[in-house]
Every structure is written in C-alpha cells, then in structure tokens.
Coordinates of C-alpha atoms in Angstrom, one line a residue:
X1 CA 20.6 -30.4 38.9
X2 CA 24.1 -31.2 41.0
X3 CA 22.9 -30.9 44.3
X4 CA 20.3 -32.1 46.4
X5 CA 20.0 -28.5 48.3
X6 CA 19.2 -27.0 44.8
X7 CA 16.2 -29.2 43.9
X8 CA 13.6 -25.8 44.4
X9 CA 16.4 -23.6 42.9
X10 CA 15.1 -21.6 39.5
X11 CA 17.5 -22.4 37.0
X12 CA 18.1 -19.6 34.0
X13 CA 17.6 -20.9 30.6
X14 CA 20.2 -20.3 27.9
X15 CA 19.3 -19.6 24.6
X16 CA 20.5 -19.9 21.1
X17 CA 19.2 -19.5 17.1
X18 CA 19.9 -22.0 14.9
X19 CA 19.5 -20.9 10.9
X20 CA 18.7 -22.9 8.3
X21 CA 19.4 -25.7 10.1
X22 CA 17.2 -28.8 12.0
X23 CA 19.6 -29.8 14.1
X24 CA 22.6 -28.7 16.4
X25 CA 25.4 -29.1 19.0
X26 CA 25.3 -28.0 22.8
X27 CA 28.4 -27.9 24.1
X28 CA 30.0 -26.7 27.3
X29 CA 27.8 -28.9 29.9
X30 CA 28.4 -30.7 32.9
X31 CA 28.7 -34.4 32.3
X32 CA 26.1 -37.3 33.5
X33 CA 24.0 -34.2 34.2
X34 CA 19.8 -33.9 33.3
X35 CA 18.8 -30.8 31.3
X36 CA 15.6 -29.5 30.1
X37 CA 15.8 -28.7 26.3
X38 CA 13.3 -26.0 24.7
X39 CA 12.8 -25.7 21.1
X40 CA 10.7 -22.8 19.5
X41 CA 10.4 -22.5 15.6
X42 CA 10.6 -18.8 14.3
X43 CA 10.3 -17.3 10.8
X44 CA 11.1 -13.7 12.3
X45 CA 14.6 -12.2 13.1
X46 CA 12.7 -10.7 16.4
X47 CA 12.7 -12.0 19.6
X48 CA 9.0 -13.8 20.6
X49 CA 7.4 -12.7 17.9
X50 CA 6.5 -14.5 15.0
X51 CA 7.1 -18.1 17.2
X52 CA 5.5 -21.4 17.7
X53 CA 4.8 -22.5 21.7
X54 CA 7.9 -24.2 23.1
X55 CA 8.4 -28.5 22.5
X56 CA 10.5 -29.6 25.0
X57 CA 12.6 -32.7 26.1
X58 CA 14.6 -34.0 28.7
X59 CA 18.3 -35.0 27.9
X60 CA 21.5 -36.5 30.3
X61 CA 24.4 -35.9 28.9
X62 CA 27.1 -38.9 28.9
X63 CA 29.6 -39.2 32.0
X64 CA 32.8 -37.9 31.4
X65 CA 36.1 -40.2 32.2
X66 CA 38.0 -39.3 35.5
X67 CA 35.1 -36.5 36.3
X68 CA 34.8 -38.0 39.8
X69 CA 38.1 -38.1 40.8
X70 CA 39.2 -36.3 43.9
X71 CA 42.0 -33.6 42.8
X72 CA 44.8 -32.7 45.1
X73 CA 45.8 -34.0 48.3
X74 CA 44.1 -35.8 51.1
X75 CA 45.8 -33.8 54.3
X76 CA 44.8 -34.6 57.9
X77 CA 44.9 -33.3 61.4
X78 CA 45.7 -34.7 64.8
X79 CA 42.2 -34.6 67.3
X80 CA 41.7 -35.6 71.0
X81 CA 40.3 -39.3 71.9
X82 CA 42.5 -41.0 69.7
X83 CA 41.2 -39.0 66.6
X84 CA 42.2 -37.6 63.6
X85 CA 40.0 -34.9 61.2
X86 CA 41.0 -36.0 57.4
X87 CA 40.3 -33.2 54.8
X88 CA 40.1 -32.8 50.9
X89 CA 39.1 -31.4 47.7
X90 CA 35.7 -31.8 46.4
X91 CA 36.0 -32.9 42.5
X92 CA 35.2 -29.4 40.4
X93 CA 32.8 -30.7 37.8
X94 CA 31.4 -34.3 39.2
X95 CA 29.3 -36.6 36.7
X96 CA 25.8 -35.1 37.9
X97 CA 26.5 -34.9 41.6
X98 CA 28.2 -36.3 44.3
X99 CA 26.4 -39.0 46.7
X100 CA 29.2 -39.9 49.2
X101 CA 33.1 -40.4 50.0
X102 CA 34.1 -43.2 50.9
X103 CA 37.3 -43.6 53.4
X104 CA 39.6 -46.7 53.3
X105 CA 42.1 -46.9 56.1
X106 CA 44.0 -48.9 58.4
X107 CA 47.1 -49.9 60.3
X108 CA 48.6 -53.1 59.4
X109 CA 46.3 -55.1 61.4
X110 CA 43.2 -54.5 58.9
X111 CA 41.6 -52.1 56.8
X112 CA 38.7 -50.5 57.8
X113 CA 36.1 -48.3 55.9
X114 CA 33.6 -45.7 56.4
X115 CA 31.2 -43.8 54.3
X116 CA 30.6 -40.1 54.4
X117 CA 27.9 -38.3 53.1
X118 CA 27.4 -35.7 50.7
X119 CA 25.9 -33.3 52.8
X120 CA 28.2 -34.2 56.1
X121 CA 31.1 -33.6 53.9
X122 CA 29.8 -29.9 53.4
X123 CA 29.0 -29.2 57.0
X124 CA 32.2 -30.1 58.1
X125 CA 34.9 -30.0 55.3
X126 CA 35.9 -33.3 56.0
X127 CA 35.2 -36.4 58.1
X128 CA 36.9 -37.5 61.7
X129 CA 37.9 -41.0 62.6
X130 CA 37.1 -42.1 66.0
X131 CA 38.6 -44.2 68.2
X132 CA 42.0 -45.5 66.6
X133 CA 44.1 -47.6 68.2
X134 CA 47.5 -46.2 68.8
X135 CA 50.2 -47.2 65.9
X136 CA 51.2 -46.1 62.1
X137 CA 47.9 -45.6 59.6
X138 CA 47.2 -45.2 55.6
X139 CA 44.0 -43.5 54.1
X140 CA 42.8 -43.4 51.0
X141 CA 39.3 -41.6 49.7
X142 CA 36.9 -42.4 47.1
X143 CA 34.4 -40.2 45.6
X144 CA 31.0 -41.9 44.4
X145 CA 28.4 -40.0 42.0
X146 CA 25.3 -41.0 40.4
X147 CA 27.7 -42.5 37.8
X148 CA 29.8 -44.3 39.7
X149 CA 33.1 -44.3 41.6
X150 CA 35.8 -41.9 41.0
X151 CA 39.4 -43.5 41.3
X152 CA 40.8 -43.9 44.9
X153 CA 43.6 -40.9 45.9
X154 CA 47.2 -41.4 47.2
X155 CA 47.7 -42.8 50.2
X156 CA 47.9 -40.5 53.0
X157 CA 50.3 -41.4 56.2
X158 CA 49.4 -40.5 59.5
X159 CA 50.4 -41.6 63.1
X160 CA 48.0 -42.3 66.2
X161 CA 49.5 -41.5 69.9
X162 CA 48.8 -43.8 72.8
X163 CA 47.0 -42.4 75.6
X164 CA 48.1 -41.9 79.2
X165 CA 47.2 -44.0 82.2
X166 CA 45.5 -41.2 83.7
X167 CA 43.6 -40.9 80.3
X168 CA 42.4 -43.9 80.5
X169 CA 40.5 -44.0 84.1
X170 CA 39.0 -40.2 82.9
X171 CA 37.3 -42.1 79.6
X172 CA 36.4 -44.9 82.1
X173 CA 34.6 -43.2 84.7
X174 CA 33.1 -41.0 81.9
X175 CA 31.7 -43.9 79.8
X176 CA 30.4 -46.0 82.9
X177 CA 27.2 -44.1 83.8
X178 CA 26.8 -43.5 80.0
X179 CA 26.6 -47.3 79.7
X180 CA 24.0 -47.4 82.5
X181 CA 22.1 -45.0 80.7
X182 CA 21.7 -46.7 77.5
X183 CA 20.8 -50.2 78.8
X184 CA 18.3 -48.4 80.7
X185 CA 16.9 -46.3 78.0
X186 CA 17.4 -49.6 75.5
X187 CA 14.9 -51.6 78.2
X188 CA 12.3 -48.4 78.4
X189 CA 11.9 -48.7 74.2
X190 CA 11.8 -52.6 73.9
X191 CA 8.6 -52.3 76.4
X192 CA 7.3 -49.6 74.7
X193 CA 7.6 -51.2 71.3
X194 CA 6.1 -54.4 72.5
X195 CA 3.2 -53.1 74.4
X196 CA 2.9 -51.3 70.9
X197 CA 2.8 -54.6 69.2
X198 CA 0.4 -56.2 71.4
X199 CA -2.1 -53.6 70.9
X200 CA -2.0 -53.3 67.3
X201 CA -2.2 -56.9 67.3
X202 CA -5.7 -56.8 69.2
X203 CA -7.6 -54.4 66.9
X204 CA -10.6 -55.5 64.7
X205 CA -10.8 -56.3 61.1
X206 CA -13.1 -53.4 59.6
X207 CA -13.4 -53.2 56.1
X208 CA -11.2 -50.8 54.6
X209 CA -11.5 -49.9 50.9
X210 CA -8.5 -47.8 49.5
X211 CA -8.8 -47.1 45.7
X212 CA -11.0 -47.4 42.9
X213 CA -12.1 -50.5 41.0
X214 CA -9.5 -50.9 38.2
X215 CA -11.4 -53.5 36.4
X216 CA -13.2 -50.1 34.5
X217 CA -12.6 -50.3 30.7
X218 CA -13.5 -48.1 28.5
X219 CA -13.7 -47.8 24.6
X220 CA -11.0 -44.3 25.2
X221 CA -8.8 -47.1 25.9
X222 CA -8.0 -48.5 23.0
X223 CA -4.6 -49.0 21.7
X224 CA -4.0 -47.3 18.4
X225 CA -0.5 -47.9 16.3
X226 CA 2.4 -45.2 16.3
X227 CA 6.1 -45.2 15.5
X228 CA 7.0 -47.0 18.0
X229 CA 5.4 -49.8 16.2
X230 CA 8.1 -52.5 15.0
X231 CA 7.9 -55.2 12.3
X232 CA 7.1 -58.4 13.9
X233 CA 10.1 -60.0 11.4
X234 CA 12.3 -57.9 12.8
X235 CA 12.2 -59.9 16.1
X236 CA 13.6 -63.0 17.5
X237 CA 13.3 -64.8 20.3
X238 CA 15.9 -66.7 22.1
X239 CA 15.0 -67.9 24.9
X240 CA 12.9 -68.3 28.3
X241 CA 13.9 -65.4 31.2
X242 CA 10.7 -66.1 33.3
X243 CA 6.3 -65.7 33.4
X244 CA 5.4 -61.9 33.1
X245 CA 2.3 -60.9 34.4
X246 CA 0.4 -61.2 31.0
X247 CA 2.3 -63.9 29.7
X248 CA 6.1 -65.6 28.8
X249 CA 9.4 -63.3 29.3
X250 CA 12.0 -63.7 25.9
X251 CA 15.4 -62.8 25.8
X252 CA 15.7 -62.0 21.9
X253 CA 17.2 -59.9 19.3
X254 CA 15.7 -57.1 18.0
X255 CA 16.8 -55.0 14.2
X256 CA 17.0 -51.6 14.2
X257 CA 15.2 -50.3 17.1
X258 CA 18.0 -48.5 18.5
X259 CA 20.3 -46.1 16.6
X260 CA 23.2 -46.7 15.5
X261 CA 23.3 -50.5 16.2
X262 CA 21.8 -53.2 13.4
X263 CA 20.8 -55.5 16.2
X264 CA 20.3 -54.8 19.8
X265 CA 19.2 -57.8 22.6
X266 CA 16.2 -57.0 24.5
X267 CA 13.4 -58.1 26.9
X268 CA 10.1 -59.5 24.7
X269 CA 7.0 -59.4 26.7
X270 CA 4.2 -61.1 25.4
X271 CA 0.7 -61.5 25.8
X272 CA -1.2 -65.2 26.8
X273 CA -3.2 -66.7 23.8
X274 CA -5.9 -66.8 26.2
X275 CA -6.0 -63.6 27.2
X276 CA -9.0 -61.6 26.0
X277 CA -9.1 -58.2 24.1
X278 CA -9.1 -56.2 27.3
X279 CA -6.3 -57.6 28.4
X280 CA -4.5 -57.3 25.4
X281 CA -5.0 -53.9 25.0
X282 CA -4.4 -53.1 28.9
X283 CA -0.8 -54.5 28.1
X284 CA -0.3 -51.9 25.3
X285 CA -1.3 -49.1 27.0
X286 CA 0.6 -50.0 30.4
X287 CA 3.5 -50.3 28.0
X288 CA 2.8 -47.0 26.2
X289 CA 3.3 -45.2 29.8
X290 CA 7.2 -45.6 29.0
X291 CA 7.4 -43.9 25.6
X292 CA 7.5 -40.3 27.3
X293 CA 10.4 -41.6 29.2
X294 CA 14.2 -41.3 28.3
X295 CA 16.6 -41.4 31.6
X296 CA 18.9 -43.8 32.5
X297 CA 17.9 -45.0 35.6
X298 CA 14.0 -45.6 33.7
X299 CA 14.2 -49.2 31.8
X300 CA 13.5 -48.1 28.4
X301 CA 10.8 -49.1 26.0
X302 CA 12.1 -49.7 22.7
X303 CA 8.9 -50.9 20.6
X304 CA 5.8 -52.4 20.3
X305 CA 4.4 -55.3 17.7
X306 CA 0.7 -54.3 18.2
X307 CA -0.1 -55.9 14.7
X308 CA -0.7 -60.1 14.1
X309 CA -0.6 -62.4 17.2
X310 CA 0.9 -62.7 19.7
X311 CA 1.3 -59.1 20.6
X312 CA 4.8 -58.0 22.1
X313 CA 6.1 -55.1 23.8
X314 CA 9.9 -54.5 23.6
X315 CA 11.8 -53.2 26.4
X316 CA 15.5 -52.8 27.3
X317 CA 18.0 -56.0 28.8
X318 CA 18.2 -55.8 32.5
X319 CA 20.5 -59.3 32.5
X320 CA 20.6 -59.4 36.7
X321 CA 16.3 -59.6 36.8
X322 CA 14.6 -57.5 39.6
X323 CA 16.2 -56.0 42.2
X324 CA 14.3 -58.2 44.8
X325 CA 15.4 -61.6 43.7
X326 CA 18.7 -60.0 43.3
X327 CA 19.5 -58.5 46.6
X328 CA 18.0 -61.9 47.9
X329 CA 20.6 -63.9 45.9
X330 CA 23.3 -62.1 47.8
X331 CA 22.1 -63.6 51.1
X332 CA 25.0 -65.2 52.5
X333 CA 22.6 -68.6 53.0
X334 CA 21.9 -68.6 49.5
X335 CA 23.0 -71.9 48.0
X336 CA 23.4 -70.3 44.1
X337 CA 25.4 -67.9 45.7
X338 CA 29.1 -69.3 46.6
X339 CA 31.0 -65.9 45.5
X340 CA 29.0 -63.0 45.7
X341 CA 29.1 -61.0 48.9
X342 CA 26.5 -59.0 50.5
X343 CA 26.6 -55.0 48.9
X344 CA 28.6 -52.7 51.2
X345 CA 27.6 -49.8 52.2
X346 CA 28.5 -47.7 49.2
X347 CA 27.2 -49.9 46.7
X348 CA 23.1 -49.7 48.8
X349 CA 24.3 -46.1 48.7
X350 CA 24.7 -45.7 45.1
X351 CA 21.8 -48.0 44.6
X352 CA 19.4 -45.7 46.5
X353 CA 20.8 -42.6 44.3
X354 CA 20.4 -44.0 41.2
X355 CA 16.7 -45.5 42.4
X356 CA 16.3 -41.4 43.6
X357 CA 17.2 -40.2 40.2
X358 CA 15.2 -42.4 38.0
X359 CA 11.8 -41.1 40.8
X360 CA 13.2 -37.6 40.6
X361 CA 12.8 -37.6 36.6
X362 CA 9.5 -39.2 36.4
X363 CA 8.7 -36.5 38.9
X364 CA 9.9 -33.8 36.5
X365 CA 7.7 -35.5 33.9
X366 CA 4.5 -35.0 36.1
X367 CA 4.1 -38.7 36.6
X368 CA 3.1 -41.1 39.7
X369 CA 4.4 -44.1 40.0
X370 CA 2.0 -46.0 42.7
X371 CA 4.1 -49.2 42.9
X372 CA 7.5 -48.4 44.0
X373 CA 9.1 -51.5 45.5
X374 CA 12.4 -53.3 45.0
X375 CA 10.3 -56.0 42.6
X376 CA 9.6 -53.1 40.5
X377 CA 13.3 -51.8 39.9
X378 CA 15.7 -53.9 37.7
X379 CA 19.7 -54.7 37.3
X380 CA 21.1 -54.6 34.5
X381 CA 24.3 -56.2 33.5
X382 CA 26.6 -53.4 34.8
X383 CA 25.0 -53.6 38.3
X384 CA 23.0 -50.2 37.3
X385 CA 19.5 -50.4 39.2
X386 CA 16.6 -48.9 36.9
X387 CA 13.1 -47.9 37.7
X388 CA 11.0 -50.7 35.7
X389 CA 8.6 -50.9 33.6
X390 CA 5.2 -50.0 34.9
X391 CA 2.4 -52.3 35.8
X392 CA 4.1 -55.5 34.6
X393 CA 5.6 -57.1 37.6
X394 CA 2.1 -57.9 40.0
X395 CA 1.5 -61.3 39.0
X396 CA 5.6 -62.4 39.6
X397 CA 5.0 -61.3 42.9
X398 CA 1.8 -62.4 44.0
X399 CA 2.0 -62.2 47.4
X400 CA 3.1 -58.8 47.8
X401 CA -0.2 -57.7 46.5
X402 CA -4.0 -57.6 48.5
X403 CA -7.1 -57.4 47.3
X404 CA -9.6 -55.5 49.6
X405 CA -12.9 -56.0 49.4
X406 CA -13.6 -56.9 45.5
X407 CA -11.2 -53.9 44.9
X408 CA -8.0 -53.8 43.2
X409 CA -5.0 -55.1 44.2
X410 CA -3.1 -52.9 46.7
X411 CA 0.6 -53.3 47.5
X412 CA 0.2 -52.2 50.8
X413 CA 2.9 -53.1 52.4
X414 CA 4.8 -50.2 50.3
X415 CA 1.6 -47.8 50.7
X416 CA 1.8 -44.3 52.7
X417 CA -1.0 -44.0 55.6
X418 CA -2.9 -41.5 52.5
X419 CA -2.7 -43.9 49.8
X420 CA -4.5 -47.1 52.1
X421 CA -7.2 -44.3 53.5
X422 CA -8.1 -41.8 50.5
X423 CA -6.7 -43.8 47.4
X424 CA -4.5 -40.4 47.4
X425 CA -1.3 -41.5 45.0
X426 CA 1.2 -38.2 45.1
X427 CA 4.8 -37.6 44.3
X428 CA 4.3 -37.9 48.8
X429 CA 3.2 -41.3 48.7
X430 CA 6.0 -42.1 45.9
X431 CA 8.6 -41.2 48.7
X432 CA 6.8 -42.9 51.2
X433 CA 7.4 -46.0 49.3
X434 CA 11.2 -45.2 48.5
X435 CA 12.1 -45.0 52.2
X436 CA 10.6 -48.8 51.7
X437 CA 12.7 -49.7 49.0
X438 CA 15.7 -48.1 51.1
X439 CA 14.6 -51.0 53.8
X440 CA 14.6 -53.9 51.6
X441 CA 17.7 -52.8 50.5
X442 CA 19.2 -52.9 54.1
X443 CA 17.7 -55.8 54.9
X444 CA 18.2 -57.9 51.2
X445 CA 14.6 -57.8 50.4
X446 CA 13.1 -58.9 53.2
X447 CA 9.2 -58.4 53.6
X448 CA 7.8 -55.3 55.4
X449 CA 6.0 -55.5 58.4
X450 CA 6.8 -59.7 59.0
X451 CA 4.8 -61.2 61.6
X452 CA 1.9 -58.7 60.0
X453 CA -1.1 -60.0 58.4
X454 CA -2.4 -57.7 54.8
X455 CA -4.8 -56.3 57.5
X456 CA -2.7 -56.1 60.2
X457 CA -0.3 -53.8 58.0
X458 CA -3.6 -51.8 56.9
X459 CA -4.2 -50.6 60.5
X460 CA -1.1 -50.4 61.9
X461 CA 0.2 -48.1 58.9
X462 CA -3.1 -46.1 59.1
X463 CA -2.5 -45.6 62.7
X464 CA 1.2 -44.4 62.5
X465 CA 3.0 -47.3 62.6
X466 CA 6.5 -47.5 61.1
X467 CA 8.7 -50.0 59.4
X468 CA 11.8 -51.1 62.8
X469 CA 15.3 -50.2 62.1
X470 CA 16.8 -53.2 60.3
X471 CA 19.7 -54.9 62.5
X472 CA 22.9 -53.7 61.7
X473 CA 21.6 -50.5 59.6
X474 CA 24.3 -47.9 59.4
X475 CA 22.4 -44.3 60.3
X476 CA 23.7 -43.1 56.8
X477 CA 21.3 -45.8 55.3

C-alpha cells in the first residue's frame, strides 16, 4: 500500500513457480513498501490442483537510497495578496508513500517553513504562500515518507511586489469587521466550553464497570516451549535500563538470535523472584503476542528463556525509552535537556506515520491492540518510533491506569466512549486512542483530560466529550 486513498483498494496478486527449489528472489518492487507473500506447495504441473492451502507472511522490503527525492524543478507562480503558488514533481517510486512536503523559504531577514500535506499536495498540485512581505526570496522543498526525508531541492528564486496605498486601505476595511467577528465568535465558544465544564463537573459518581475481570486463569494458558526458545548461556546482561512491570529491565547481549550477526544488544525483561506461577506464565504469553509480528514500526521479539530461573523474554533495543518520557525530555524546562529542541512539525508528522503504520499492520494481522498510548510506543536509537511490546508497560506508568470497581485496570484516559461502556475493543477504538497519541505528541506528553478526575474522564467521554485543541497546534496536526 502507497497511498492512504488506496487502503480499501483490492490489490491483484502476482504469481510465480519455483521448481526444485525452497527458496527464491522477488525482484522488481517498490522499496520500504509492505507486501503480502503466499506460498502454495504443488506436486502437479496444473494450476490448483494437486495443492496444499496457502501459508502466508507479511514482508517490507528495505528503503531504497535517494527514493524520496523530489525530481526536477521546483517552478512557481506570482498570486494576489502578496502570494505566490510554488509547484513540483511528486518523487516516481517513494519508499512506501509520501506523508508530507515540507517548504523552507525566506528573504534574508529569516527563514520560514511550512508543512504540506500529502493529500493537499494532490488537490492542489502545489502549495501557496501567504502573506510575504515585499523583497527577494529562496525556496527549497523536502519530501518526507514513512522512511524518512528525501534530500532538499535547488533553491528556487522568486521576487514579492509591494502593494499600493490604495491596496492597503481595501485589505484594511476588509479585515476590520472580520476581526470583530472572530473575537465575538472566540467569546461565544469560551462560554460555551465553560458552561460545558461546569456541568460535567457537577454529575454524580455512579458505578461504571467497563470490561471483564482479567484476573481469570486458566490451565489453556499455559506457556509451552517453541523455537523461539534461547539458551539461557547465550545471554548477558549488562546493565540496569529501569523496573518493568513484572520485574528489572537489562540492557545485554544476546548470541545468535538474529541472522547474520554473532551477537546482537537487546532489551532483557525479567520476571520478580517473587512472582508466582501465574504471573510467570502471564509474562510468557503476553510476550508470545509479538512472535506473529515482523514490521518495522512493531518492537520485535527476538526470544524467550522459558527454561531455569529467572525467566526472560528478549526483545529488540529501543536506546531513547518510551515515547512519553521522551517527548517530555524535550520540554524546553527540562533541566537534562540543555540541547535538544522541541520536534518540529515534520518530525510529530513523521512520528504519527510511522505510529499509523506499525497500527495499520497489526490491523492487517487481525489484531487489537487495547492500550495505545505514547507510554506504549518506543524510540529507538535512530529516532524511529515503534509500537511496543504488548502488556508490559502498566506498572511504569501507574497512574495512567484505573481500576473500576474490583475490575481490571482501564487506561481510560486513551479509551473510546464504546470501550469505557460495552468493554467493546475494535480496530475503532484503536483509532480512537491514536488521535490520543497524536495529542500527547502536540502537547509533549501531557496528560488527557487535566483538571479531570478517573471518573470525571469516565463521564465526560461517555457523554461526548472531547480532548481541547492543544495551544499552538498546527491544523495539519
């Protein structure tokens, strides 16, 4: 898939006969791009017939260099209001598809820059800038994919006329009553939002149960050895990354878990020596969710040590931690933080996308997340955000998590209106908690619905309440 309007599109399926052989080369495909991968065994020349049922699997292929560059020139046109209309080539064969340009321009004041999406791009070939002061200007445009940034084009020259005196008191007699209009409109919603608030904040405390009682164990549960089983000599621990929520965090070293490479660092989860065989085994199997999975915006689980004590589940590096305590260790305040800057625009951009596709292939895989949050996704070392690894994170985060009742715990702060009334978890309520995520982003992990007690946020999302428009949000976000 290369493009969001072709998510529902039926793709044709290619096929080819291999003889003789257990193995084979694909070539010919779009680079950083998913595909679907069918494999039928056959002992008969005819088609269908003689054939075992289809084993399929889910493959990216690798982005190729210089793929999201933007070919040919960047041309432009002069507009009215002090604007011009810039225009260019789409790159032919993107790494898996395009999220956004991004436009760098400027006079020799300042640069400036502006994002333009995707799908604005498409509606209008191009993008307009507004409002340019007079005087000589530069451009330059960068494409960004879901595997990063293309290079940035040749300058482009262009040159902004001043206007007229009589221009002038036109735009000013035109923008006066507009003005007006706004402030008064701006007053109308700040009532209505706080006669909102004060409402919501009236209502009662009824109970409200909203899924079932996870503490169920059963003996279909049990954990039983496979290949993903590793030889506990074959790991080493390091050293301390932080508490898990069944026990210790290690950065280590593990030997031949992934191909190719005699020793690969990882993430070592382990297990307290407390904890009691349920627990143990519950941290296995929430583990063994991850073996279907291989994308590259899915942490990956690379083995398990199910044998001896302690047990230990081996996952991928993400060096930069969670994507919550990283987007808060960007806040300017931040007194570990003397150098990094806030993300722009097209970095929360590119974060969301890769965030998307990471959702979008556990969607493929008929799977439901239920816990979508920014604490959930992880860095890794290359700034590449991750969907993590499932039902390890609730203890880190304690507070982001209610228990209703004697029920489970409920992340409802990240919960679609569904989800906190039915206990109804669909690919829907996955989404609902993505626009979430999008808002921490914007906001660098702040909490949802402040000011809101756990019950508070119950009602007010149950009755149709929404999540306010961070300060300073660009509409694109």
């Amino acid at each position: 898939i290369t493009d969001p309007e072709e998510l529902e599109t039926e793709y044709p399926f290619f096929e080819s006969r291999v003889d003789n052989k257990e193995r084979t080369v694909i070539s010919n495909l779009r680079p950083f791009t998913l595909y679907r991968i069918d494999i039928h065994s056959c002992n008969h020349e005819a088609e269908k017939l003689g054939c075992s049922a289809s084993n399929f699997v889910f493959a990216r292929t690798m982005p190729a260099e210089g793929a999201d560059d933007i070919p040919g020139p960047v041309t432009w046109e002069p507009r009215p209001e002090n604007s011009i209309f810039l225009k260019w080539p789409e790159p032919e064969n993107p790494n898996g598809l395009i999220l956004m340009y991004e436009i760098k321009y400027g006079s020799q004041v300042e640069d400036q820059r502006e994002c333009v999406s995707r799908q604005e791009y498409r509606k209008y070939g191009g993008a307009k800038l507004n409002r340019l002061n007079p005087g000589n200007y530069t451009a330059r445009i960068q494409a960004t994919s879901l595997s990063g940034n293309g290079s940035w084009t040749d300058p482009v020259f262009f040159y902004v006329q001043a206007k007229t005196t009589y221009e002038n008191f036109i735009h000013l007699m035109i923008a006066l009553p507009i003005a007006v209009l706004l402030i008064v409109g701006g007053l109308v919603i700040m009532l209505y939002v706080f006669h909102r608030k004060r409402n919501s904040s009236r209502l009662g405390n009824g109970v409200l149960y909203a899924s079932v009682n996870p503490e169920y164990f059963s003996a279909a549960d049990v954990y039983v050895p496979d290949e993903w089983e590793v030889a506990r000599e074959k790991i080493t621990m390091s050293r301390e990354l932080g508490q898990g929520s069944f026990g210790m965090v290690y950065e280590g070293v593990a030997k031949g878990v992934v191909k190719d490479e005699p020793e690969t660092r990882v993430a070592i989860k382990t297990v307290n020596e407390a904890a009691s065989m349920r627990e143990r085994i519950e941290f296995l199997n929430e583990a063994s969710v991850m073996k279907e999975f291989n994308c590259h915006h899915v942490v990956r689980l690379l083995g398990v040590v199910s044998q001896g004590q302690p047990t230990l589940v081996i996952m991928e590096l993400m060096t930069r931690g969670d994507l919550k305590s990283y987007l808060r260790s960007l806040r300017p305040e931040m007194e570990n933080n003397p150098v990094l800057a806030p993300p722009s625009l097209s970095k929360m951009i590119q974060m969301a996308g890769e965030i998307a596709d990471g959702m979008a292939y556990l969607n493929a895989n008929k799977f439901v997340h239920r816990d979508l949050a920014a604490r959930n996704c992880m860095v890794a070392e290359d700034f590449t955000v991750k969907i993590g690894d499932f039902g390890m994170t609730r203890d880190i985060y304690e507070t982001d998590y209610y228990r209703k009742g004697g029920k489970g715990l409920l992340p409802v702060r990240w919960m679609s209106p569904e989800s906190l009334k039915d206990g109804v978890f669909t690919t829907h309520s996955d989404v609902w908690s993505f626009g979430v995520v999008l808002w921490e982003i914007a906001t660098l992990a702040e909490q949802p619905y402040q000011g809101l007690s756990n019950e508070q946020v119950l009602r007010f999302v149950m009755e149709g309440g929404l999540l306010d428009k961070p300060d300073n949000c660009p509409d694109m976000l």
